[in-house]
Amino acid sequence: FSAVIASVVFLYFVIHEYTPPNIALIWALSVIVAYLPRLILTMIFNSRLRNHKINPNNIKPWERYFFLCSILPFICFTAVIYLPYQQGEDIGILVGSFIIMCITAGSILTYSTSKITSMLFLNISAFSIIIRAFLVHEFLFTMLGLVVCVGYFLLMKLMLDLNKTLIENISLKIEHKNYSLKDPLTRLWNRRHLYLYIEQLIPVSNRSGDQFSIIILDIDHFKKYNDTHGHLEGDELLIKVAKQLVNCSRQQDLIVRYGGEEFLLVLPATNIEQAKVIAERIISAVNKNTNVTVSAGLTVYTGKSGFNELVEQADKALYAAKKAGRNRFIVAENNGIGVLHRGR
């Protein structure tokens, strides 16, 4: 937007000498006003992005919104070469065309991750210049039109190649980042990602007033299973249990391999009663689909304690569940321990 403002101001001072009174001012104001919806949309998007309200499931409509908000300002901007010049028409058209093509080249970098927006700006700007150049019926402008035609195809190829390269680089960067934040065996998130996630979740929870719950799970008699069946079978068991956790949880839940045979789930915007349902579902699924059981400890964040204290409470509840006979979960509460048994 700052580049557009700078270009509009520059063009205004160039063309106001060659157009009727106030025409240049009307053009400049129309461009700025036309860009305001896109600017406001960008501010809203950035605000929601900071509040973690933008995710892969709802980001697609935003590209369409940006595309629609870009049509009018792009048209208004390129209209500079169609203004009614009283004198110095050659200068107005040439300077306008030069600035437009500079902005177009820059937009390919700016909008390179959005192919449809880049193509929109490139098509509007290039074809506007080409048509205007051929309408003049002079050799200089005919050559300008031909040069822009060649430039159009070169920029189109550059845009498509750049878009492909950037998308591939972004995908590789995300993949590399996820690899460093995931457990290599189960492909669940690791502790590093957990604490990065919690740093963002707690402020959001404090602002919204929404509780979130955590569940710590442990495979019962895992050491005995490992000693009996071997470490390879133990690894396969961890993968099977991890799969059940994924199947029984929701998309917004964070599932972490917390250490060894211990797993931790963070359930955002979830009260303790809802967490109990998920814990019951997990215990039942593990019983049904593996030959082991799990025990769990549950607790809920209310804003009165930090995350480490929360984990400690859930861990004590897990220990109590094992001591009470395993294959069950226990809820850590401020006024004591609530027990819910779950057997085969």
PDB file of C-alpha atoms in Angstrom, residues 9-300:
ATOM      1  CA  VAL A   9       1.725  11.001  -5.380  1.00  0.00           C
ATOM      2  CA  PHE A  10       4.520  10.912  -7.959  1.00  0.00           C
ATOM      3  CA  LEU A  11       2.118  10.488 -10.880  1.00  0.00           C
ATOM      4  CA  TYR A  12      -0.163  13.204  -9.542  1.00  0.00           C
ATOM      5  CA  PHE A  13       2.595  15.809  -9.678  1.00  0.00           C
ATOM      6  CA  VAL A  14       3.608  14.606 -13.151  1.00  0.00           C
ATOM      7  CA  ILE A  15       0.189  14.558 -14.811  1.00  0.00           C
ATOM      8  CA  HIS A  16      -1.578  17.474 -13.147  1.00  0.00           C
ATOM      9  CA  GLU A  17       0.325  19.814 -15.499  1.00  0.00           C
ATOM     10  CA  TYR A  18      -1.074  18.070 -18.573  1.00  0.00           C
ATOM     11  CA  THR A  19      -4.709  17.398 -17.621  1.00  0.00           C
ATOM     12  CA  PRO A  20      -7.716  19.650 -17.046  1.00  0.00           C
ATOM     13  CA  PRO A  21      -8.049  21.170 -13.547  1.00  0.00           C
ATOM     14  CA  ASN A  22      -8.748  18.662 -10.739  1.00  0.00           C
ATOM     15  CA  ILE A  23      -8.617  15.612 -13.051  1.00  0.00           C
ATOM     16  CA  ALA A  24      -5.327  14.448 -11.554  1.00  0.00           C
ATOM     17  CA  LEU A  25      -6.669  15.022  -8.023  1.00  0.00           C
ATOM     18  CA  ILE A  26      -9.851  13.073  -8.758  1.00  0.00           C
ATOM     19  CA  TRP A  27      -7.801  10.197 -10.168  1.00  0.00           C
ATOM     20  CA  ALA A  28      -5.458  10.125  -7.155  1.00  0.00           C
ATOM     21  CA  LEU A  29      -8.317  10.223  -4.644  1.00  0.00           C
ATOM     22  CA  SER A  30     -10.223   7.512  -6.527  1.00  0.00           C
ATOM     23  CA  VAL A  31      -7.192   5.197  -6.371  1.00  0.00           C
ATOM     24  CA  ILE A  32      -6.699   5.770  -2.640  1.00  0.00           C
ATOM     25  CA  VAL A  33     -10.396   5.295  -1.854  1.00  0.00           C
ATOM     26  CA  ALA A  34     -10.527   2.163  -4.016  1.00  0.00           C
ATOM     27  CA  TYR A  35      -7.594   0.703  -2.072  1.00  0.00           C
ATOM     28  CA  LEU A  36      -9.193   1.325   1.351  1.00  0.00           C
ATOM     29  CA  PRO A  37     -11.336  -1.875   1.395  1.00  0.00           C
ATOM     30  CA  ARG A  38      -8.226  -3.935   0.661  1.00  0.00           C
ATOM     31  CA  LEU A  39      -6.299  -2.096   3.386  1.00  0.00           C
ATOM     32  CA  ILE A  40      -9.094  -2.676   5.909  1.00  0.00           C
ATOM     33  CA  LEU A  41      -9.321  -6.332   4.876  1.00  0.00           C
ATOM     34  CA  THR A  42      -5.557  -6.687   5.401  1.00  0.00           C
ATOM     35  CA  MET A  43      -5.826  -5.183   8.899  1.00  0.00           C
ATOM     36  CA  ILE A  44      -8.686  -7.552   9.818  1.00  0.00           C
ATOM     37  CA  PHE A  45      -6.783 -10.537   8.445  1.00  0.00           C
ATOM     38  CA  ASN A  46      -3.610  -9.648  10.368  1.00  0.00           C
ATOM     39  CA  SER A  47      -5.602  -9.156  13.569  1.00  0.00           C
ATOM     40  CA  ARG A  48      -7.263 -12.554  13.255  1.00  0.00           C
ATOM     41  CA  LEU A  49      -3.941 -14.119  12.342  1.00  0.00           C
ATOM     42  CA  ARG A  50      -2.395 -12.770  15.548  1.00  0.00           C
ATOM     43  CA  ASN A  51      -5.335 -14.175  17.537  1.00  0.00           C
ATOM     44  CA  HIS A  52      -4.903 -17.593  15.882  1.00  0.00           C
ATOM     45  CA  LYS A  53      -8.318 -17.432  14.199  1.00  0.00           C
ATOM     46  CA  ILE A  54      -6.842 -18.138  10.756  1.00  0.00           C
ATOM     47  CA  ASN A  55      -6.061 -21.759   9.970  1.00  0.00           C
ATOM     48  CA  PRO A  56      -5.752 -23.958   6.851  1.00  0.00           C
ATOM     49  CA  ASN A  57      -9.485 -24.724   7.001  1.00  0.00           C
ATOM     50  CA  ASN A  58     -10.716 -21.138   6.745  1.00  0.00           C
ATOM     51  CA  ILE A  59      -7.927 -19.335   4.889  1.00  0.00           C
ATOM     52  CA  LYS A  60      -9.199 -20.155   1.373  1.00  0.00           C
ATOM     53  CA  PRO A  61     -12.107 -17.629   1.402  1.00  0.00           C
ATOM     54  CA  TRP A  62      -9.663 -14.885   2.369  1.00  0.00           C
ATOM     55  CA  GLU A  63      -7.848 -15.269  -0.950  1.00  0.00           C
ATOM     56  CA  ARG A  64     -11.164 -14.726  -2.708  1.00  0.00           C
ATOM     57  CA  TYR A  65     -11.889 -11.647  -0.571  1.00  0.00           C
ATOM     58  CA  PHE A  66      -8.485 -10.150  -1.413  1.00  0.00           C
ATOM     59  CA  PHE A  67      -9.029 -10.911  -5.106  1.00  0.00           C
ATOM     60  CA  LEU A  68     -12.421  -9.153  -5.158  1.00  0.00           C
ATOM     61  CA  CYS A  69     -11.068  -6.173  -3.206  1.00  0.00           C
ATOM     62  CA  SER A  70      -8.234  -5.836  -5.726  1.00  0.00           C
ATOM     63  CA  ILE A  71     -10.251  -5.496  -8.949  1.00  0.00           C
ATOM     64  CA  LEU A  72     -11.429  -1.889  -8.550  1.00  0.00           C
ATOM     65  CA  PRO A  73      -8.158  -0.393  -7.207  1.00  0.00           C
ATOM     66  CA  PHE A  74      -6.135  -2.061  -9.970  1.00  0.00           C
ATOM     67  CA  ILE A  75      -8.493  -0.656 -12.613  1.00  0.00           C
ATOM     68  CA  CYS A  76      -8.448   2.819 -11.032  1.00  0.00           C
ATOM     69  CA  PHE A  77      -4.666   2.844 -10.876  1.00  0.00           C
ATOM     70  CA  THR A  78      -4.125   1.863 -14.526  1.00  0.00           C
ATOM     71  CA  ALA A  79      -6.724   4.435 -15.609  1.00  0.00           C
ATOM     72  CA  VAL A  80      -3.954   7.058 -15.360  1.00  0.00           C
ATOM     73  CA  ILE A  81      -2.970   6.417 -18.981  1.00  0.00           C
ATOM     74  CA  TYR A  82      -6.574   7.036 -20.139  1.00  0.00           C
ATOM     75  CA  LEU A  83      -6.940  10.474 -18.548  1.00  0.00           C
ATOM     76  CA  PRO A  84      -7.953  13.332 -20.917  1.00  0.00           C
ATOM     77  CA  TYR A  85      -4.553  14.945 -21.445  1.00  0.00           C
ATOM     78  CA  GLN A  86      -4.812  18.413 -22.978  1.00  0.00           C
ATOM     79  CA  GLN A  87      -1.116  18.657 -23.735  1.00  0.00           C
ATOM     80  CA  GLY A  88       1.906  16.469 -23.318  1.00  0.00           C
ATOM     81  CA  GLU A  89      -0.164  13.336 -23.941  1.00  0.00           C
ATOM     82  CA  ASP A  90       2.973  11.452 -24.918  1.00  0.00           C
ATOM     83  CA  ILE A  91       4.620  12.257 -21.592  1.00  0.00           C
ATOM     84  CA  GLY A  92       1.539  11.279 -19.563  1.00  0.00           C
ATOM     85  CA  ILE A  93       1.110   7.943 -21.301  1.00  0.00           C
ATOM     86  CA  LEU A  94       4.817   7.039 -21.255  1.00  0.00           C
ATOM     87  CA  VAL A  95       5.382   8.012 -17.621  1.00  0.00           C
ATOM     88  CA  GLY A  96       2.140   6.319 -16.564  1.00  0.00           C
ATOM     89  CA  SER A  97       3.058   3.162 -18.458  1.00  0.00           C
ATOM     90  CA  PHE A  98       6.539   3.104 -16.948  1.00  0.00           C
ATOM     91  CA  ILE A  99       5.232   3.468 -13.383  1.00  0.00           C
ATOM     92  CA  ILE A 100       2.497   0.881 -13.945  1.00  0.00           C
ATOM     93  CA  MET A 101       4.961  -1.695 -15.248  1.00  0.00           C
ATOM     94  CA  CYS A 102       7.304  -1.012 -12.312  1.00  0.00           C
ATOM     95  CA  ILE A 103       4.425  -1.537  -9.881  1.00  0.00           C
ATOM     96  CA  THR A 104       3.384  -4.638 -11.834  1.00  0.00           C
ATOM     97  CA  ALA A 105       6.853  -6.153 -11.543  1.00  0.00           C
ATOM     98  CA  GLY A 106       6.858  -5.370  -7.823  1.00  0.00           C
ATOM     99  CA  SER A 107       3.398  -6.866  -7.377  1.00  0.00           C
ATOM    100  CA  ILE A 108       4.640 -10.172  -8.746  1.00  0.00           C
ATOM    101  CA  LEU A 109       6.928 -10.336  -5.721  1.00  0.00           C
ATOM    102  CA  THR A 110       4.323  -8.920  -3.321  1.00  0.00           C
ATOM    103  CA  TYR A 111       1.453 -11.172  -4.399  1.00  0.00           C
ATOM    104  CA  SER A 112       3.588 -14.094  -5.559  1.00  0.00           C
ATOM    105  CA  THR A 113       1.956 -16.561  -3.152  1.00  0.00           C
ATOM    106  CA  SER A 114      -1.457 -15.617  -4.551  1.00  0.00           C
ATOM    107  CA  LYS A 115      -1.422 -16.580  -8.206  1.00  0.00           C
ATOM    108  CA  ILE A 116      -4.891 -15.259  -9.024  1.00  0.00           C
ATOM    109  CA  THR A 117      -4.172 -11.801  -7.558  1.00  0.00           C
ATOM    110  CA  SER A 118      -0.846 -11.582  -9.393  1.00  0.00           C
ATOM    111  CA  MET A 119      -2.500 -12.575 -12.670  1.00  0.00           C
ATOM    112  CA  LEU A 120      -5.266 -10.031 -12.092  1.00  0.00           C
ATOM    113  CA  PHE A 121      -2.838  -7.139 -11.687  1.00  0.00           C
ATOM    114  CA  LEU A 122      -0.612  -8.294 -14.538  1.00  0.00           C
ATOM    115  CA  ASN A 123      -3.524  -8.685 -16.964  1.00  0.00           C
ATOM    116  CA  ILE A 124      -5.192  -5.384 -16.074  1.00  0.00           C
ATOM    117  CA  SER A 125      -1.977  -3.372 -16.241  1.00  0.00           C
ATOM    118  CA  ALA A 126      -0.443  -4.989 -19.323  1.00  0.00           C
ATOM    119  CA  PHE A 127      -3.575  -5.021 -21.476  1.00  0.00           C
ATOM    120  CA  SER A 128      -4.463  -1.469 -20.434  1.00  0.00           C
ATOM    121  CA  ILE A 129      -1.071  -0.246 -21.676  1.00  0.00           C
ATOM    122  CA  ILE A 130      -1.160  -2.369 -24.833  1.00  0.00           C
ATOM    123  CA  ILE A 131      -4.636  -1.151 -25.848  1.00  0.00           C
ATOM    124  CA  ARG A 132      -3.798   2.486 -25.050  1.00  0.00           C
ATOM    125  CA  ALA A 133      -0.533   2.302 -26.993  1.00  0.00           C
ATOM    126  CA  PHE A 134      -2.158   0.908 -30.138  1.00  0.00           C
ATOM    127  CA  LEU A 135      -4.950   3.524 -29.968  1.00  0.00           C
ATOM    128  CA  VAL A 136      -2.442   6.350 -30.430  1.00  0.00           C
ATOM    129  CA  HIS A 137      -1.541   5.165 -33.965  1.00  0.00           C
ATOM    130  CA  GLU A 138       2.032   6.388 -33.772  1.00  0.00           C
ATOM    131  CA  PHE A 139       5.181   4.386 -34.388  1.00  0.00           C
ATOM    132  CA  LEU A 140       6.627   5.090 -30.925  1.00  0.00           C
ATOM    133  CA  PHE A 141       3.497   3.863 -29.188  1.00  0.00           C
ATOM    134  CA  THR A 142       3.113   0.894 -31.501  1.00  0.00           C
ATOM    135  CA  MET A 143       6.600  -0.163 -30.450  1.00  0.00           C
ATOM    136  CA  LEU A 144       5.623   0.437 -26.811  1.00  0.00           C
ATOM    137  CA  GLY A 145       2.632  -1.875 -27.254  1.00  0.00           C
ATOM    138  CA  LEU A 146       4.808  -4.573 -28.825  1.00  0.00           C
ATOM    139  CA  VAL A 147       7.423  -4.284 -26.077  1.00  0.00           C
ATOM    140  CA  VAL A 148       4.751  -4.576 -23.397  1.00  0.00           C
ATOM    141  CA  CYS A 149       3.345  -7.650 -25.188  1.00  0.00           C
ATOM    142  CA  VAL A 150       6.736  -9.329 -24.938  1.00  0.00           C
ATOM    143  CA  GLY A 151       7.108  -8.136 -21.351  1.00  0.00           C
ATOM    144  CA  TYR A 152       3.671  -9.515 -20.540  1.00  0.00           C
ATOM    145  CA  PHE A 153       4.615 -13.059 -21.559  1.00  0.00           C
ATOM    146  CA  LEU A 154       7.984 -12.830 -19.799  1.00  0.00           C
ATOM    147  CA  LEU A 155       6.374 -11.550 -16.592  1.00  0.00           C
ATOM    148  CA  MET A 156       3.666 -14.206 -16.817  1.00  0.00           C
ATOM    149  CA  LYS A 157       6.296 -16.933 -17.023  1.00  0.00           C
ATOM    150  CA  LEU A 158       8.276 -15.331 -14.196  1.00  0.00           C
ATOM    151  CA  MET A 159       5.162 -15.078 -12.042  1.00  0.00           C
ATOM    152  CA  LEU A 160       4.194 -18.724 -12.563  1.00  0.00           C
ATOM    153  CA  ASP A 161       7.755 -19.941 -11.922  1.00  0.00           C
ATOM    154  CA  LEU A 162       8.116 -17.734  -8.852  1.00  0.00           C
ATOM    155  CA  ASN A 163       4.764 -18.827  -7.475  1.00  0.00           C
ATOM    156  CA  LYS A 164       5.688 -22.480  -7.908  1.00  0.00           C
ATOM    157  CA  THR A 165       9.114 -21.961  -6.312  1.00  0.00           C
ATOM    158  CA  LEU A 166       7.719 -20.044  -3.348  1.00  0.00           C
ATOM    159  CA  ILE A 167       4.985 -22.579  -2.677  1.00  0.00           C
ATOM    160  CA  GLU A 168       7.550 -25.381  -2.808  1.00  0.00           C
ATOM    161  CA  ASN A 169       9.897 -23.484  -0.474  1.00  0.00           C
ATOM    162  CA  ILE A 170       7.095 -22.730   1.961  1.00  0.00           C
ATOM    163  CA  SER A 171       6.046 -26.380   1.928  1.00  0.00           C
ATOM    164  CA  LEU A 172       9.636 -27.496   2.552  1.00  0.00           C
ATOM    165  CA  LYS A 173      10.047 -24.970   5.352  1.00  0.00           C
ATOM    166  CA  ILE A 174       6.815 -26.103   7.011  1.00  0.00           C
ATOM    167  CA  GLU A 175       7.814 -29.733   6.589  1.00  0.00           C
ATOM    168  CA  HIS A 176      11.259 -29.069   8.090  1.00  0.00           C
ATOM    169  CA  LYS A 177       9.768 -27.078  10.955  1.00  0.00           C
ATOM    170  CA  ASN A 178       7.180 -29.764  11.650  1.00  0.00           C
ATOM    171  CA  TYR A 179       9.866 -32.439  11.551  1.00  0.00           C
ATOM    172  CA  SER A 180      11.827 -30.635  14.291  1.00  0.00           C
ATOM    173  CA  LEU A 181       8.657 -30.291  16.349  1.00  0.00           C
ATOM    174  CA  LYS A 182       7.406 -33.853  15.992  1.00  0.00           C
ATOM    175  CA  ASP A 183       8.287 -37.155  17.569  1.00  0.00           C
ATOM    176  CA  PRO A 184      10.010 -39.223  14.843  1.00  0.00           C
ATOM    177  CA  LEU A 185       8.387 -42.490  15.941  1.00  0.00           C
ATOM    178  CA  THR A 186       4.716 -41.634  16.458  1.00  0.00           C
ATOM    179  CA  ARG A 187       4.668 -38.430  14.351  1.00  0.00           C
ATOM    180  CA  LEU A 188       2.879 -36.711  17.217  1.00  0.00           C
ATOM    181  CA  TRP A 189       3.984 -33.282  18.422  1.00  0.00           C
ATOM    182  CA  ASN A 190       6.884 -33.164  20.867  1.00  0.00           C
ATOM    183  CA  ARG A 191       7.483 -31.140  24.042  1.00  0.00           C
ATOM    184  CA  ARG A 192       9.111 -28.290  22.164  1.00  0.00           C
ATOM    185  CA  HIS A 193       5.987 -27.687  20.137  1.00  0.00           C
ATOM    186  CA  LEU A 194       3.836 -28.134  23.254  1.00  0.00           C
ATOM    187  CA  TYR A 195       5.462 -25.209  25.049  1.00  0.00           C
ATOM    188  CA  LEU A 196       5.385 -23.027  21.941  1.00  0.00           C
ATOM    189  CA  TYR A 197       1.686 -23.793  21.639  1.00  0.00           C
ATOM    190  CA  ILE A 198       0.986 -23.111  25.322  1.00  0.00           C
ATOM    191  CA  GLU A 199       2.742 -19.731  25.115  1.00  0.00           C
ATOM    192  CA  GLN A 200       0.069 -18.726  22.627  1.00  0.00           C
ATOM    193  CA  LEU A 201      -2.896 -20.596  24.111  1.00  0.00           C
ATOM    194  CA  ILE A 202      -2.773 -19.204  27.665  1.00  0.00           C
ATOM    195  CA  PRO A 203      -2.993 -15.504  26.662  1.00  0.00           C
ATOM    196  CA  VAL A 204      -5.862 -16.314  24.280  1.00  0.00           C
ATOM    197  CA  SER A 205      -7.620 -18.302  27.015  1.00  0.00           C
ATOM    198  CA  ASN A 206      -7.146 -15.467  29.512  1.00  0.00           C
ATOM    199  CA  ARG A 207      -8.594 -12.904  27.093  1.00  0.00           C
ATOM    200  CA  SER A 208     -11.575 -15.007  26.024  1.00  0.00           C
ATOM    201  CA  GLY A 209     -12.291 -16.589  29.407  1.00  0.00           C
ATOM    202  CA  ASP A 210     -12.441 -20.037  27.798  1.00  0.00           C
ATOM    203  CA  GLN A 211     -11.124 -22.934  29.833  1.00  0.00           C
ATOM    204  CA  PHE A 212      -8.881 -25.559  28.326  1.00  0.00           C
ATOM    205  CA  SER A 213      -8.245 -29.039  29.643  1.00  0.00           C
ATOM    206  CA  ILE A 214      -5.285 -31.384  29.532  1.00  0.00           C
ATOM    207  CA  ILE A 215      -5.127 -35.166  29.669  1.00  0.00           C
ATOM    208  CA  ILE A 216      -1.970 -37.092  30.556  1.00  0.00           C
ATOM    209  CA  LEU A 217      -2.049 -40.761  29.547  1.00  0.00           C
ATOM    210  CA  ASP A 218       0.303 -43.613  30.279  1.00  0.00           C
ATOM    211  CA  ILE A 219       0.334 -47.144  28.857  1.00  0.00           C
ATOM    212  CA  ASP A 220      -0.204 -49.597  31.691  1.00  0.00           C
ATOM    213  CA  HIS A 221       2.643 -52.100  32.337  1.00  0.00           C
ATOM    214  CA  PHE A 222       4.570 -50.835  29.300  1.00  0.00           C
ATOM    215  CA  LYS A 223       7.957 -51.901  30.696  1.00  0.00           C
ATOM    216  CA  LYS A 224       6.680 -55.446  31.170  1.00  0.00           C
ATOM    217  CA  TYR A 225       5.300 -55.385  27.603  1.00  0.00           C
ATOM    218  CA  ASN A 226       8.685 -54.246  26.290  1.00  0.00           C
ATOM    219  CA  ASP A 227      10.568 -56.913  28.235  1.00  0.00           C
ATOM    220  CA  THR A 228       8.174 -59.644  27.039  1.00  0.00           C
ATOM    221  CA  HIS A 229       7.753 -58.691  23.372  1.00  0.00           C
ATOM    222  CA  GLY A 230      10.899 -56.711  22.644  1.00  0.00           C
ATOM    223  CA  HIS A 231      11.562 -53.070  21.842  1.00  0.00           C
ATOM    224  CA  LEU A 232      10.415 -53.305  18.229  1.00  0.00           C
ATOM    225  CA  GLU A 233       6.999 -54.528  19.349  1.00  0.00           C
ATOM    226  CA  GLY A 234       7.045 -51.808  22.006  1.00  0.00           C
ATOM    227  CA  ASP A 235       7.581 -49.193  19.318  1.00  0.00           C
ATOM    228  CA  GLU A 236       4.724 -50.643  17.265  1.00  0.00           C
ATOM    229  CA  LEU A 237       2.501 -50.446  20.335  1.00  0.00           C
ATOM    230  CA  LEU A 238       3.355 -46.767  20.817  1.00  0.00           C
ATOM    231  CA  ILE A 239       2.400 -46.104  17.188  1.00  0.00           C
ATOM    232  CA  LYS A 240      -0.909 -47.967  17.624  1.00  0.00           C
ATOM    233  CA  VAL A 241      -1.794 -46.040  20.776  1.00  0.00           C
ATOM    234  CA  ALA A 242      -0.846 -42.759  19.091  1.00  0.00           C
ATOM    235  CA  LYS A 243      -3.204 -43.626  16.241  1.00  0.00           C
ATOM    236  CA  GLN A 244      -6.054 -44.192  18.691  1.00  0.00           C
ATOM    237  CA  LEU A 245      -5.378 -40.807  20.297  1.00  0.00           C
ATOM    238  CA  VAL A 246      -5.601 -39.131  16.904  1.00  0.00           C
ATOM    239  CA  ASN A 247      -8.788 -41.004  16.014  1.00  0.00           C
ATOM    240  CA  CYS A 248     -10.481 -40.142  19.316  1.00  0.00           C
ATOM    241  CA  SER A 249      -9.516 -36.487  19.506  1.00  0.00           C
ATOM    242  CA  ARG A 250     -10.757 -33.452  17.613  1.00  0.00           C
ATOM    243  CA  GLN A 251      -8.975 -31.447  14.953  1.00  0.00           C
ATOM    244  CA  GLN A 252      -8.280 -28.528  17.309  1.00  0.00           C
ATOM    245  CA  ASP A 253      -6.748 -30.761  20.007  1.00  0.00           C
ATOM    246  CA  LEU A 254      -2.977 -30.948  20.430  1.00  0.00           C
ATOM    247  CA  ILE A 255      -1.578 -34.467  20.921  1.00  0.00           C
ATOM    248  CA  VAL A 256       1.944 -34.758  22.288  1.00  0.00           C
ATOM    249  CA  ARG A 257       4.269 -37.644  22.985  1.00  0.00           C
ATOM    250  CA  TYR A 258       5.306 -36.348  26.368  1.00  0.00           C
ATOM    251  CA  GLY A 259       7.988 -38.929  27.064  1.00  0.00           C
ATOM    252  CA  GLY A 260       8.497 -42.670  26.822  1.00  0.00           C
ATOM    253  CA  GLU A 261       5.062 -44.279  26.988  1.00  0.00           C
ATOM    254  CA  GLU A 262       3.411 -41.077  28.238  1.00  0.00           C
ATOM    255  CA  PHE A 263       1.174 -38.851  26.114  1.00  0.00           C
ATOM    256  CA  LEU A 264      -0.373 -35.459  26.749  1.00  0.00           C
ATOM    257  CA  LEU A 265      -3.419 -33.899  25.117  1.00  0.00           C
ATOM    258  CA  VAL A 266      -4.283 -30.198  25.220  1.00  0.00           C
ATOM    259  CA  LEU A 267      -7.973 -29.586  24.594  1.00  0.00           C
ATOM    260  CA  PRO A 268      -8.617 -25.891  23.820  1.00  0.00           C
ATOM    261  CA  ALA A 269     -11.989 -24.317  24.734  1.00  0.00           C
ATOM    262  CA  THR A 270     -12.917 -27.521  26.585  1.00  0.00           C
ATOM    263  CA  ASN A 271     -14.325 -27.833  30.103  1.00  0.00           C
ATOM    264  CA  ILE A 272     -13.693 -30.805  32.342  1.00  0.00           C
ATOM    265  CA  GLU A 273     -16.962 -32.555  31.479  1.00  0.00           C
ATOM    266  CA  GLN A 274     -16.104 -32.481  27.786  1.00  0.00           C
ATOM    267  CA  ALA A 275     -12.592 -33.688  28.597  1.00  0.00           C
ATOM    268  CA  LYS A 276     -14.061 -36.663  30.478  1.00  0.00           C
ATOM    269  CA  VAL A 277     -15.944 -37.706  27.338  1.00  0.00           C
ATOM    270  CA  ILE A 278     -12.735 -37.640  25.287  1.00  0.00           C
ATOM    271  CA  ALA A 279     -10.796 -39.552  27.968  1.00  0.00           C
ATOM    272  CA  GLU A 280     -13.520 -42.203  28.122  1.00  0.00           C
ATOM    273  CA  ARG A 281     -13.478 -42.490  24.344  1.00  0.00           C
ATOM    274  CA  ILE A 282      -9.677 -42.940  24.290  1.00  0.00           C
ATOM    275  CA  ILE A 283      -9.639 -45.605  27.011  1.00  0.00           C
ATOM    276  CA  SER A 284     -12.405 -47.523  25.250  1.00  0.00           C
ATOM    277  CA  ALA A 285     -10.643 -47.308  21.857  1.00  0.00           C
ATOM    278  CA  VAL A 286      -7.306 -48.501  23.276  1.00  0.00           C
ATOM    279  CA  ASN A 287      -9.060 -51.417  24.985  1.00  0.00           C
ATOM    280  CA  LYS A 288     -10.792 -52.345  21.754  1.00  0.00           C
ATOM    281  CA  ASN A 289      -7.929 -51.939  19.282  1.00  0.00           C
ATOM    282  CA  THR A 290      -4.828 -52.981  21.252  1.00  0.00           C
ATOM    283  CA  ASN A 291      -3.939 -55.597  23.842  1.00  0.00           C
ATOM    284  CA  VAL A 292      -3.030 -53.035  26.519  1.00  0.00           C
ATOM    285  CA  THR A 293      -4.837 -50.484  28.681  1.00  0.00           C
ATOM    286  CA  VAL A 294      -4.096 -46.879  29.522  1.00  0.00           C
ATOM    287  CA  SER A 295      -4.535 -44.740  32.611  1.00  0.00           C
ATOM    288  CA  ALA A 296      -5.114 -41.004  32.558  1.00  0.00           C
ATOM    289  CA  GLY A 297      -5.120 -37.888  34.684  1.00  0.00           C
ATOM    290  CA  LEU A 298      -7.287 -34.880  33.805  1.00  0.00           C
ATOM    291  CA  THR A 299      -7.288 -31.256  34.868  1.00  0.00           C
ATOM    292  CA  VAL A 300      -8.614 -27.924  33.595  1.00  0.00           C
TER     293      VAL A 300
END
